[in-house]
Coordinates of N, CA and C in Angstrom, one line a residue:
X1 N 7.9 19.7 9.0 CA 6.8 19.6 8.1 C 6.6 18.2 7.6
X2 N 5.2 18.0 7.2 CA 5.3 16.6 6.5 C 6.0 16.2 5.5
X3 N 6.2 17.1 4.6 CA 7.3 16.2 3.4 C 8.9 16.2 3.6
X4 N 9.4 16.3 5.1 CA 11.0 16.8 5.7 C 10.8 15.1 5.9
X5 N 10.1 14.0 6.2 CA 10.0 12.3 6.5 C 10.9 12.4 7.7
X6 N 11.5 11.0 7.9 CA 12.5 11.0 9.3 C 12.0 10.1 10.5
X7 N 12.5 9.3 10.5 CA 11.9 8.7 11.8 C 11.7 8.8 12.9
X8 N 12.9 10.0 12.8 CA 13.1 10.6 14.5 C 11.7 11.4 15.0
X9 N 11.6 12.0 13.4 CA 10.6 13.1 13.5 C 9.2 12.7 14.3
X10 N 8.8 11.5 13.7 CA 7.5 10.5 14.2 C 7.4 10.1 15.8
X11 N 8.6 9.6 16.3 CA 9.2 9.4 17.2 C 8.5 10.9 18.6
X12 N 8.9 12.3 18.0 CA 8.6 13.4 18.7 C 7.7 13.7 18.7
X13 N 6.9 13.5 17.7 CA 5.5 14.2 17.5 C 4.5 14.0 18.2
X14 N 3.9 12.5 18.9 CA 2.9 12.4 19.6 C 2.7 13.3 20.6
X15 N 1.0 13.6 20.1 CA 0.8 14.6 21.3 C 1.2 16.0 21.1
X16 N 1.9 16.2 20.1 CA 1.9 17.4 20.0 C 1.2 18.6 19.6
X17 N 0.9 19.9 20.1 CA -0.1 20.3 20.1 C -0.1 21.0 18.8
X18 N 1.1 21.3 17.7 CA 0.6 22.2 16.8 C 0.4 21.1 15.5
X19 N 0.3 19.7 15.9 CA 0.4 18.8 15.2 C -1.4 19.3 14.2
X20 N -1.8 19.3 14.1 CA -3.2 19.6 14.3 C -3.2 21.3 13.0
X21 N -2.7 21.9 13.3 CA -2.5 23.1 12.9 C -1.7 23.1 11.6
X22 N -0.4 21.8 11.6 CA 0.3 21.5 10.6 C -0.2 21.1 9.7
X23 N -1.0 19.8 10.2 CA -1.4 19.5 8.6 C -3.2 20.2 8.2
X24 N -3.8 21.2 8.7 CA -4.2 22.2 8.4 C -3.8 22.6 7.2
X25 N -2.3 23.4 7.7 CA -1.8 24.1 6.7 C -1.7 23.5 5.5
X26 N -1.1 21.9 5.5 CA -0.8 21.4 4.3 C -2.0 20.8 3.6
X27 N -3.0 20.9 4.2 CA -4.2 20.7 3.3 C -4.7 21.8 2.3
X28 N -4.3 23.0 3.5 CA -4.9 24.4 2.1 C -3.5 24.4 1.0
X29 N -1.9 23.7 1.2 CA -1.3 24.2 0.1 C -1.7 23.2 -0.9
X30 N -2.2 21.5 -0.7 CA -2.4 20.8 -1.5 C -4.2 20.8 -2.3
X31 N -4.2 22.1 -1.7 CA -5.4 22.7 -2.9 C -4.8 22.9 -4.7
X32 N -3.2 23.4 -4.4 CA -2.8 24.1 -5.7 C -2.3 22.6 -6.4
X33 N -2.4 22.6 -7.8 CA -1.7 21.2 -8.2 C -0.2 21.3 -8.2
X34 N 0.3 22.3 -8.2 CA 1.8 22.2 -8.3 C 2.3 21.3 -7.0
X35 N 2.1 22.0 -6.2 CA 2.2 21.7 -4.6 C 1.9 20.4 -4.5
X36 N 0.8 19.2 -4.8 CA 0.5 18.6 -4.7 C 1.6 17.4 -5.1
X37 N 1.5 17.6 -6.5 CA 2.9 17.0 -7.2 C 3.7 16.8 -6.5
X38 N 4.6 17.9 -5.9 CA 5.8 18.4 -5.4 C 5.8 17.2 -4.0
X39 N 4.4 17.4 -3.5 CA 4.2 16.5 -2.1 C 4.5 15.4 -2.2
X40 N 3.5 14.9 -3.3 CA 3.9 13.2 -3.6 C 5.8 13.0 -3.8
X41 N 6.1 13.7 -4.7 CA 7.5 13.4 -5.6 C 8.3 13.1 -4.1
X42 N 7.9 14.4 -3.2 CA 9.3 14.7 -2.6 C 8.5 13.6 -1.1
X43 N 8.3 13.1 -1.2 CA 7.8 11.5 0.3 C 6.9 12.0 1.4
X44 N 6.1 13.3 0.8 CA 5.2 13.6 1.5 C 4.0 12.8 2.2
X45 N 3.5 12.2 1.4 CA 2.5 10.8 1.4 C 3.1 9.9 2.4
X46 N 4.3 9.8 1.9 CA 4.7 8.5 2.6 C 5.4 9.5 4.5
X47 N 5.5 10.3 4.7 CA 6.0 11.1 5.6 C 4.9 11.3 6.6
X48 N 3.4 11.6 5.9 CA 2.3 12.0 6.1 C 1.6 10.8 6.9
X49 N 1.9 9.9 6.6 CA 1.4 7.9 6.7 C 2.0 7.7 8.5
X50 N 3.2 8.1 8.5 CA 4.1 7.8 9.7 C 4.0 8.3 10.8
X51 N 3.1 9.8 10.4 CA 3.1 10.8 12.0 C 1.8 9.5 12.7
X52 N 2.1 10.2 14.0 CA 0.8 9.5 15.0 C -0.9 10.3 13.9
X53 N -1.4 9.1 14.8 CA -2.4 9.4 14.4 C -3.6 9.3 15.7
X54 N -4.6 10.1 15.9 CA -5.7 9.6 16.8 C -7.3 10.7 16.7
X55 N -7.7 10.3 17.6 CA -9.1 11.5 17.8 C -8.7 13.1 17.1
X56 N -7.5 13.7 17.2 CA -7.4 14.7 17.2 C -6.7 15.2 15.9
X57 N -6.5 14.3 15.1 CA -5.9 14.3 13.9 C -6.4 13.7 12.8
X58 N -7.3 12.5 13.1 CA -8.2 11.7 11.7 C -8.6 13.2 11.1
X59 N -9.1 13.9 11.5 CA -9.6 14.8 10.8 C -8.6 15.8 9.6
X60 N -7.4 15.9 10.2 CA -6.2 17.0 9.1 C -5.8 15.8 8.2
X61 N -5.5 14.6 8.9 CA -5.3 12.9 8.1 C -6.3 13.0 7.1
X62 N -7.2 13.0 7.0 CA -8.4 12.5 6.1 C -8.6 13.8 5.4
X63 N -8.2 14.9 5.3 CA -8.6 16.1 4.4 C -7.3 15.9 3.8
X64 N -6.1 16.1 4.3 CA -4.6 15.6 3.4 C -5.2 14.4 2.0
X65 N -5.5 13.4 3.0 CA -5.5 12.0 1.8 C -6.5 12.9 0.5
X66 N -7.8 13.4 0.6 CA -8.9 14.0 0.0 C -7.5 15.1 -0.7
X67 N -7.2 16.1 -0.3 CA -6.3 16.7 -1.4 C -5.7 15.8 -2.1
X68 N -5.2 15.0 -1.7 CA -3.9 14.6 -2.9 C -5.0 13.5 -3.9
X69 N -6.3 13.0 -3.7 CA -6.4 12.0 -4.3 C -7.6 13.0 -5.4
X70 N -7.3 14.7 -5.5 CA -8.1 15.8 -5.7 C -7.5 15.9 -6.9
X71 N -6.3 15.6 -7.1 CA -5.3 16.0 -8.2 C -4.6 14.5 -8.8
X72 N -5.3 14.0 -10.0 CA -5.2 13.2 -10.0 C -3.7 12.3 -10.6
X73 N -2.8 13.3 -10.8 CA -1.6 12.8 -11.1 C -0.7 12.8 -10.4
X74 N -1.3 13.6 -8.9 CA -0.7 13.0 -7.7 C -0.9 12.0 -7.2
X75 N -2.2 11.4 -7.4 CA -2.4 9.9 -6.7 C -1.6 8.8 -7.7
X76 N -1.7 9.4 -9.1 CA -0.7 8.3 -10.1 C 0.5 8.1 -9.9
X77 N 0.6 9.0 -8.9 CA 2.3 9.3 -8.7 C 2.3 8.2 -7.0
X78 N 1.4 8.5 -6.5 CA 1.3 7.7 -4.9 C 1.4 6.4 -5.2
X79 N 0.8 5.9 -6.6 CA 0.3 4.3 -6.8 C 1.0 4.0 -8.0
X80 N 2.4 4.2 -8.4 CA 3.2 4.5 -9.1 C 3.8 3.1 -8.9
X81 N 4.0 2.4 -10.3 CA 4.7 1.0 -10.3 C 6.7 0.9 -9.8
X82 N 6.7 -0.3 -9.0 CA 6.3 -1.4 -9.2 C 5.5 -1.9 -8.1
X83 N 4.5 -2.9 -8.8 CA 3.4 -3.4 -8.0 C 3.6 -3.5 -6.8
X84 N 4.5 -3.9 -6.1 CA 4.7 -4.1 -5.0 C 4.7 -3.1 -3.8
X85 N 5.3 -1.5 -4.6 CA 5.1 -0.5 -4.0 C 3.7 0.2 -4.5
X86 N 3.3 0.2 -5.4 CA 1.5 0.2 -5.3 C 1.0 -0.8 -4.4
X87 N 0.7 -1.7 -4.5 CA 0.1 -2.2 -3.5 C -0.2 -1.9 -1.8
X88 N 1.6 -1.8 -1.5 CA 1.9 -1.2 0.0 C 1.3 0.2 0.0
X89 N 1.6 1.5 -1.2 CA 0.9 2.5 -1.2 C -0.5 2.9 -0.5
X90 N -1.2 1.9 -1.2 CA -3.0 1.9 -1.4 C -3.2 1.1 -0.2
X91 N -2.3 0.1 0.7 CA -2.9 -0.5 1.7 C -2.4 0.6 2.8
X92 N -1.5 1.2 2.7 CA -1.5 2.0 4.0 C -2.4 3.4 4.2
X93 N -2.4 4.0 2.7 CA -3.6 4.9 2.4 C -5.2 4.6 2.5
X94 N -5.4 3.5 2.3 CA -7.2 2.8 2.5 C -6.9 2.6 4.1
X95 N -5.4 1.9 4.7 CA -5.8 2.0 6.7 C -6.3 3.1 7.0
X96 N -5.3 4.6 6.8 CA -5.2 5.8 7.3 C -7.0 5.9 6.9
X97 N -7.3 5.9 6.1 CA -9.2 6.6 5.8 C -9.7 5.8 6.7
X98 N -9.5 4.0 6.4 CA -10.7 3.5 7.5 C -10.4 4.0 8.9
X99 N -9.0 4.4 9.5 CA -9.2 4.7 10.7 C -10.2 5.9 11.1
X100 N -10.1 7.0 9.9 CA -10.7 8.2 10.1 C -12.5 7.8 9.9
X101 N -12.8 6.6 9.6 CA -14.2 6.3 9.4 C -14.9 5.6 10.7
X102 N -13.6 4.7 10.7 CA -13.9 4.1 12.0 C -14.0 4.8 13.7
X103 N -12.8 6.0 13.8 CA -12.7 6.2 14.7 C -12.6 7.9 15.3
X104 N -13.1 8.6 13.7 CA -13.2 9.9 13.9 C -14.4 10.5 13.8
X105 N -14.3 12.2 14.3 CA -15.5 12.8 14.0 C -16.2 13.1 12.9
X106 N -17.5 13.3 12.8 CA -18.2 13.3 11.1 C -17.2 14.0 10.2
X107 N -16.3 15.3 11.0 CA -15.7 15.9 9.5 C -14.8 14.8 9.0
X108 N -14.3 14.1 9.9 CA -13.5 13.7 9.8 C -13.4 11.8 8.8
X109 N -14.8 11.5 8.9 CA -15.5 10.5 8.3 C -15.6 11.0 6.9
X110 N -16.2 12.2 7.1 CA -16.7 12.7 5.5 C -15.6 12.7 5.1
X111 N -14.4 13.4 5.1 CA -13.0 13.7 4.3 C -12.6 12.3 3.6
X112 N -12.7 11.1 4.7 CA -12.5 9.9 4.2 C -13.4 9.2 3.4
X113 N -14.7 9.5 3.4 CA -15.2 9.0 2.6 C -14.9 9.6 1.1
X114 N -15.1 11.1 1.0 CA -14.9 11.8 -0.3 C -13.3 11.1 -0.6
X115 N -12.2 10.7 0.1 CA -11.1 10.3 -0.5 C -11.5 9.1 -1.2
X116 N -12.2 8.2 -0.5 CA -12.2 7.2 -1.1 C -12.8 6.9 -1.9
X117 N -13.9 7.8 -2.8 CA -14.7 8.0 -3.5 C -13.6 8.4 -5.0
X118 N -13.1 9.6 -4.6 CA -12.0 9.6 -5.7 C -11.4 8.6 -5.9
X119 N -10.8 8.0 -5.2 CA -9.7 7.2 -5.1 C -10.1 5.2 -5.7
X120 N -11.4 5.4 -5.5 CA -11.9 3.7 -5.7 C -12.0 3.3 -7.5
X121 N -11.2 4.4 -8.7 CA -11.3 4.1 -9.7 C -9.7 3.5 -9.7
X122 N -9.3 3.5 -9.1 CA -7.8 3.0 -8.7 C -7.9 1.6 -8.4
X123 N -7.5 0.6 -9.4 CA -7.6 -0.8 -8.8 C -6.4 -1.3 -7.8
X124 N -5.6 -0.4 -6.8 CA -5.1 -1.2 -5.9 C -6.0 -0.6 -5.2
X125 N -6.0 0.8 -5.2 CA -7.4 1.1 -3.9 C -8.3 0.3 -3.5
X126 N -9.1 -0.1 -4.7 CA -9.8 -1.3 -4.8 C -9.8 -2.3 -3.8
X127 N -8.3 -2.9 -4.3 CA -8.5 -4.0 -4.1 C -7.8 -4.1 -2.2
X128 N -7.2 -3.2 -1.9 CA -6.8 -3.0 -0.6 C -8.1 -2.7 0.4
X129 N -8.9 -1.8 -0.1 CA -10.5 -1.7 0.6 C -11.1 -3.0 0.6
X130 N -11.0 -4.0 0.1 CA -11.9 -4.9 -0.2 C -10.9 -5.7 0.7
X131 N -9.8 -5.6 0.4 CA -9.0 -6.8 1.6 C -8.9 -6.9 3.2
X132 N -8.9 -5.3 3.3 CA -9.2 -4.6 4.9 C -11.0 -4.7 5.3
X133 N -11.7 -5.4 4.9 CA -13.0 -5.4 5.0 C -14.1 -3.8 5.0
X134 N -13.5 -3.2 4.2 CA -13.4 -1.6 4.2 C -15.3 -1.3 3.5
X135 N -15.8 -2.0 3.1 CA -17.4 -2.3 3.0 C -18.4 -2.7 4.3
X136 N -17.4 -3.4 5.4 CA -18.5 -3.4 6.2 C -18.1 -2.3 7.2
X137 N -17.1 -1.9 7.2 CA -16.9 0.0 8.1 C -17.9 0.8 7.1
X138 N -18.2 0.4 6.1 CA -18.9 2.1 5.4 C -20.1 1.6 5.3
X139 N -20.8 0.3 5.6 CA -22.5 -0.1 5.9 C -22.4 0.2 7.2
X140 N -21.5 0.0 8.0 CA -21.5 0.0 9.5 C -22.4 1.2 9.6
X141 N -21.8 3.0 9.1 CA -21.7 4.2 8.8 C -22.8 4.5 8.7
X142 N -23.5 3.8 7.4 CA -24.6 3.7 7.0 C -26.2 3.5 7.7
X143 N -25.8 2.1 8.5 CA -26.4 1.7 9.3 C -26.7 2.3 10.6
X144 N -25.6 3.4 11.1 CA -25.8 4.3 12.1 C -26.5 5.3 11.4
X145 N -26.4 5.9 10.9 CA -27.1 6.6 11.0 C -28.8 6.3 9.9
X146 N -28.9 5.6 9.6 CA -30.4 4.9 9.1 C -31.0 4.7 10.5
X147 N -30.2 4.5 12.1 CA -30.7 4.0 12.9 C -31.1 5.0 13.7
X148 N -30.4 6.7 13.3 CA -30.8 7.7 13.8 C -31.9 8.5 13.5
X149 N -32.2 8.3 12.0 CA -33.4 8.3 11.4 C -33.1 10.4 11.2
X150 N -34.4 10.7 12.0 CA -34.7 12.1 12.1 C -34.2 12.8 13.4
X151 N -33.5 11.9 14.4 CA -32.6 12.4 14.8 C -31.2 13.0 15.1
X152 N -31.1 12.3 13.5 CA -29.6 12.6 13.4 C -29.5 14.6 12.9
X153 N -27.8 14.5 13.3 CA -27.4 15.9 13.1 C -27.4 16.3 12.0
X154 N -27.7 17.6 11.5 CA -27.2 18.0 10.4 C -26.1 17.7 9.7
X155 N -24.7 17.2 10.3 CA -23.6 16.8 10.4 C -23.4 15.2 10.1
X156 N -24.0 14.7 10.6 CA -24.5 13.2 10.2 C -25.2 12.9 9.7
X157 N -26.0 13.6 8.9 CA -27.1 13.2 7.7 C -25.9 13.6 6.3
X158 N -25.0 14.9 6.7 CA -24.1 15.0 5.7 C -23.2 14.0 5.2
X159 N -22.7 13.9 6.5 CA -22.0 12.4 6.5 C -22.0 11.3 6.0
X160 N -23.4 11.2 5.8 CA -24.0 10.1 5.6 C -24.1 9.6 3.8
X161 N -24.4 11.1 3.1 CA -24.5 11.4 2.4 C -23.3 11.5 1.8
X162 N -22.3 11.4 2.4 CA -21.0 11.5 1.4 C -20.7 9.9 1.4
X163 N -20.8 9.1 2.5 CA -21.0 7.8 2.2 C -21.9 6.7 1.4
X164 N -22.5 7.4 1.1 CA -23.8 6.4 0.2 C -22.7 7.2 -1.3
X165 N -22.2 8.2 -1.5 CA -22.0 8.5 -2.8 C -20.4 7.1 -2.6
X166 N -19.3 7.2 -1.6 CA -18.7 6.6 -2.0 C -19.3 5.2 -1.7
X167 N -20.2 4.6 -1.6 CA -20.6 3.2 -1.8 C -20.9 3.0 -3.1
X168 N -21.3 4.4 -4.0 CA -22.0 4.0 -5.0 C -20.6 3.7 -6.3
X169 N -19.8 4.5 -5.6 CA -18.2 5.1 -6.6 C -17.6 3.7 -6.2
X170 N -18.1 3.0 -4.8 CA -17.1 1.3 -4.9 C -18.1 0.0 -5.8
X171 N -19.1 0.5 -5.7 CA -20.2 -0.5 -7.3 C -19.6 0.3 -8.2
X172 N -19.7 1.2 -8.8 CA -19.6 1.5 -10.2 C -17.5 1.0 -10.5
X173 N -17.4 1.0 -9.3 CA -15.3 0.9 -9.7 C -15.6 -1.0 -9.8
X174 N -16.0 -1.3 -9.1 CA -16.2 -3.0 -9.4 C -17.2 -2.9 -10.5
X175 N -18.4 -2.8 -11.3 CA -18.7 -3.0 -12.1 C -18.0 -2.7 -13.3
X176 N -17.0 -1.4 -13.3 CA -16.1 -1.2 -14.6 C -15.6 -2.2 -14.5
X177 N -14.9 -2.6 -13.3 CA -13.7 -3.7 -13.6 C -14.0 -5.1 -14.3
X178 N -15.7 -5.8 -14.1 CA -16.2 -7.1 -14.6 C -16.8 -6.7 -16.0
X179 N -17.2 -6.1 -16.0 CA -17.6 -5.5 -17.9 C -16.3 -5.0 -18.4
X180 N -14.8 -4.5 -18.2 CA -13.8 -4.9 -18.5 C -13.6 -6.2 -18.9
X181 N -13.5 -6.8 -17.6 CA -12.7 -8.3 -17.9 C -13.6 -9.1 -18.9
X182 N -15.3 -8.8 -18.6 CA -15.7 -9.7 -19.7 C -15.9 -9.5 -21.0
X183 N -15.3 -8.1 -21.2 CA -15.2 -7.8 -22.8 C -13.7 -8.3 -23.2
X184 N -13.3 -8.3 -22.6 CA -11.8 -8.4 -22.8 C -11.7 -10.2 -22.8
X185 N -12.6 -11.0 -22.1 CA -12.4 -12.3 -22.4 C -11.7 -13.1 -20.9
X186 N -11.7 -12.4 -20.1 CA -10.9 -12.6 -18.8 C -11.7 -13.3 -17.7
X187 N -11.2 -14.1 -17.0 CA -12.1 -14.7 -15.5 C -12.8 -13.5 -14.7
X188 N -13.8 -13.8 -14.6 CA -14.6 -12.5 -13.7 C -13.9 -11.8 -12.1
X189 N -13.2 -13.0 -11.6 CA -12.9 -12.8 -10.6 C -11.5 -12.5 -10.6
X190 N -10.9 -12.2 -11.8 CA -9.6 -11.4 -11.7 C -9.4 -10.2 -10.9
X191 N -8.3 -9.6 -10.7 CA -7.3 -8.4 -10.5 C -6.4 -7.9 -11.0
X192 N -6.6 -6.5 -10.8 CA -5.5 -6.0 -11.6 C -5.2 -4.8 -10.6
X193 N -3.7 -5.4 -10.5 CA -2.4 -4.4 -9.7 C -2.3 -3.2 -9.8
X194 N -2.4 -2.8 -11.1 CA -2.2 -1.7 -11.6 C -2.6 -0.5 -10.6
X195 N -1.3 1.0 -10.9 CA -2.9 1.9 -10.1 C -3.1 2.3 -10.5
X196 N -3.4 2.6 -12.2 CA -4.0 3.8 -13.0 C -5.5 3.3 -12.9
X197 N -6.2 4.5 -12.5 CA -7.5 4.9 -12.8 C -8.0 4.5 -14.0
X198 N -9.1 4.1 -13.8 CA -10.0 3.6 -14.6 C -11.8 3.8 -14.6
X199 N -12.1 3.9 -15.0 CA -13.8 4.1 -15.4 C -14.5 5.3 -14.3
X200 N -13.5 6.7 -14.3 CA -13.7 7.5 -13.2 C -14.9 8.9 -13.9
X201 N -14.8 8.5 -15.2 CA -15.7 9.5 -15.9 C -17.1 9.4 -15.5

């Protein structure tokens, strides 16, 4: 299971065929918040991070991330101080989505985007999307399908549409943060480590 970690485990997994089916499962338990909790506490996240990933998985990868970032004192728990392990948190959590943006199927784009939609009131989120150039993968997104016009699928107009909401959730997460700092008296171009959520109302 994903929250058992293990390096061996990673090691066996490629390619395997119920790989797929597993984290399935662990998406419908990280519907309940107890369970979710329990995931984060016990190195599920971080267990979750290690298996292979590719074509056939961005999709259970990107609905996983979207549960846990659903409940939001599991993600406080993911992005949990000291800085240094937030930071590493949110940058290997922002890879795992862009791969699923960059290189999966629309469900599997959407899942990533709605994560990161939750997840961009989080200033390491933030600031790890912004450092992985994580704005021009989601114009990229954008721009595909603007280029498909009335062609596109029902499936990629949806897509599409969960990405303009998280473009709009990474302006409103940078706009809280500079009407913060300039009420507060701070350089505009600051950061802050931290990973509690902020301006998610």
């Amino acid at each position: 299971s994903a929250g058992s970690g293990g390096a061996g485990m990673v090691v066996a997994l490629p390619g395997h065929p119920q790989l797929p089916e597993s984290l399935a499962a662990v998406c419908s338990l990280l519907a309940h918040r107890k369970f979710a909790v329990s995931f984060v506490d016990r190195g599920g996240v971080r267990a979750l991070l290690n298996l292979p990933k590719g074509p056939l998985t961005y999709h259970g990868f990107a609905r996983c991330l979207f549960g846990v970032a659903q409940v939001t004192s599991a993600m406080e728990r993911v992005l949990a101080p000291p800085a240094s392990s937030t930071a590493a948190a949110a940058r290997r959590c922002v890879e795992a989505a862009l791969q699923a943006l960059d290189g999966g199927h629309d469900s599997a784009r959407r899942h990533a985007a709605n994560f990161l939609s939750l997840s961009f009131p989080f200033p390491a989120i933030l600031d790890a999307f912004d450092a992985m150039g994580g704005l021009r993968l989601l114009l990229n997104l954008l721009r595909h399908a603007a280029q498909l016009a009335t062609g596109a699928s029902a499936q990629a107009k949806q897509t599409a549409s969960h990405a303009c909401h998280a473009l709009r959730q990474y302006c409103r997460a940078h706009l809280h943060r500079r009407v913060t700092l300039a009420l507060a008296g701070a350089p505009a171009d600051g950061t802050s480590g931290g990973g509690g959520g902020a301006g998610s109302g």
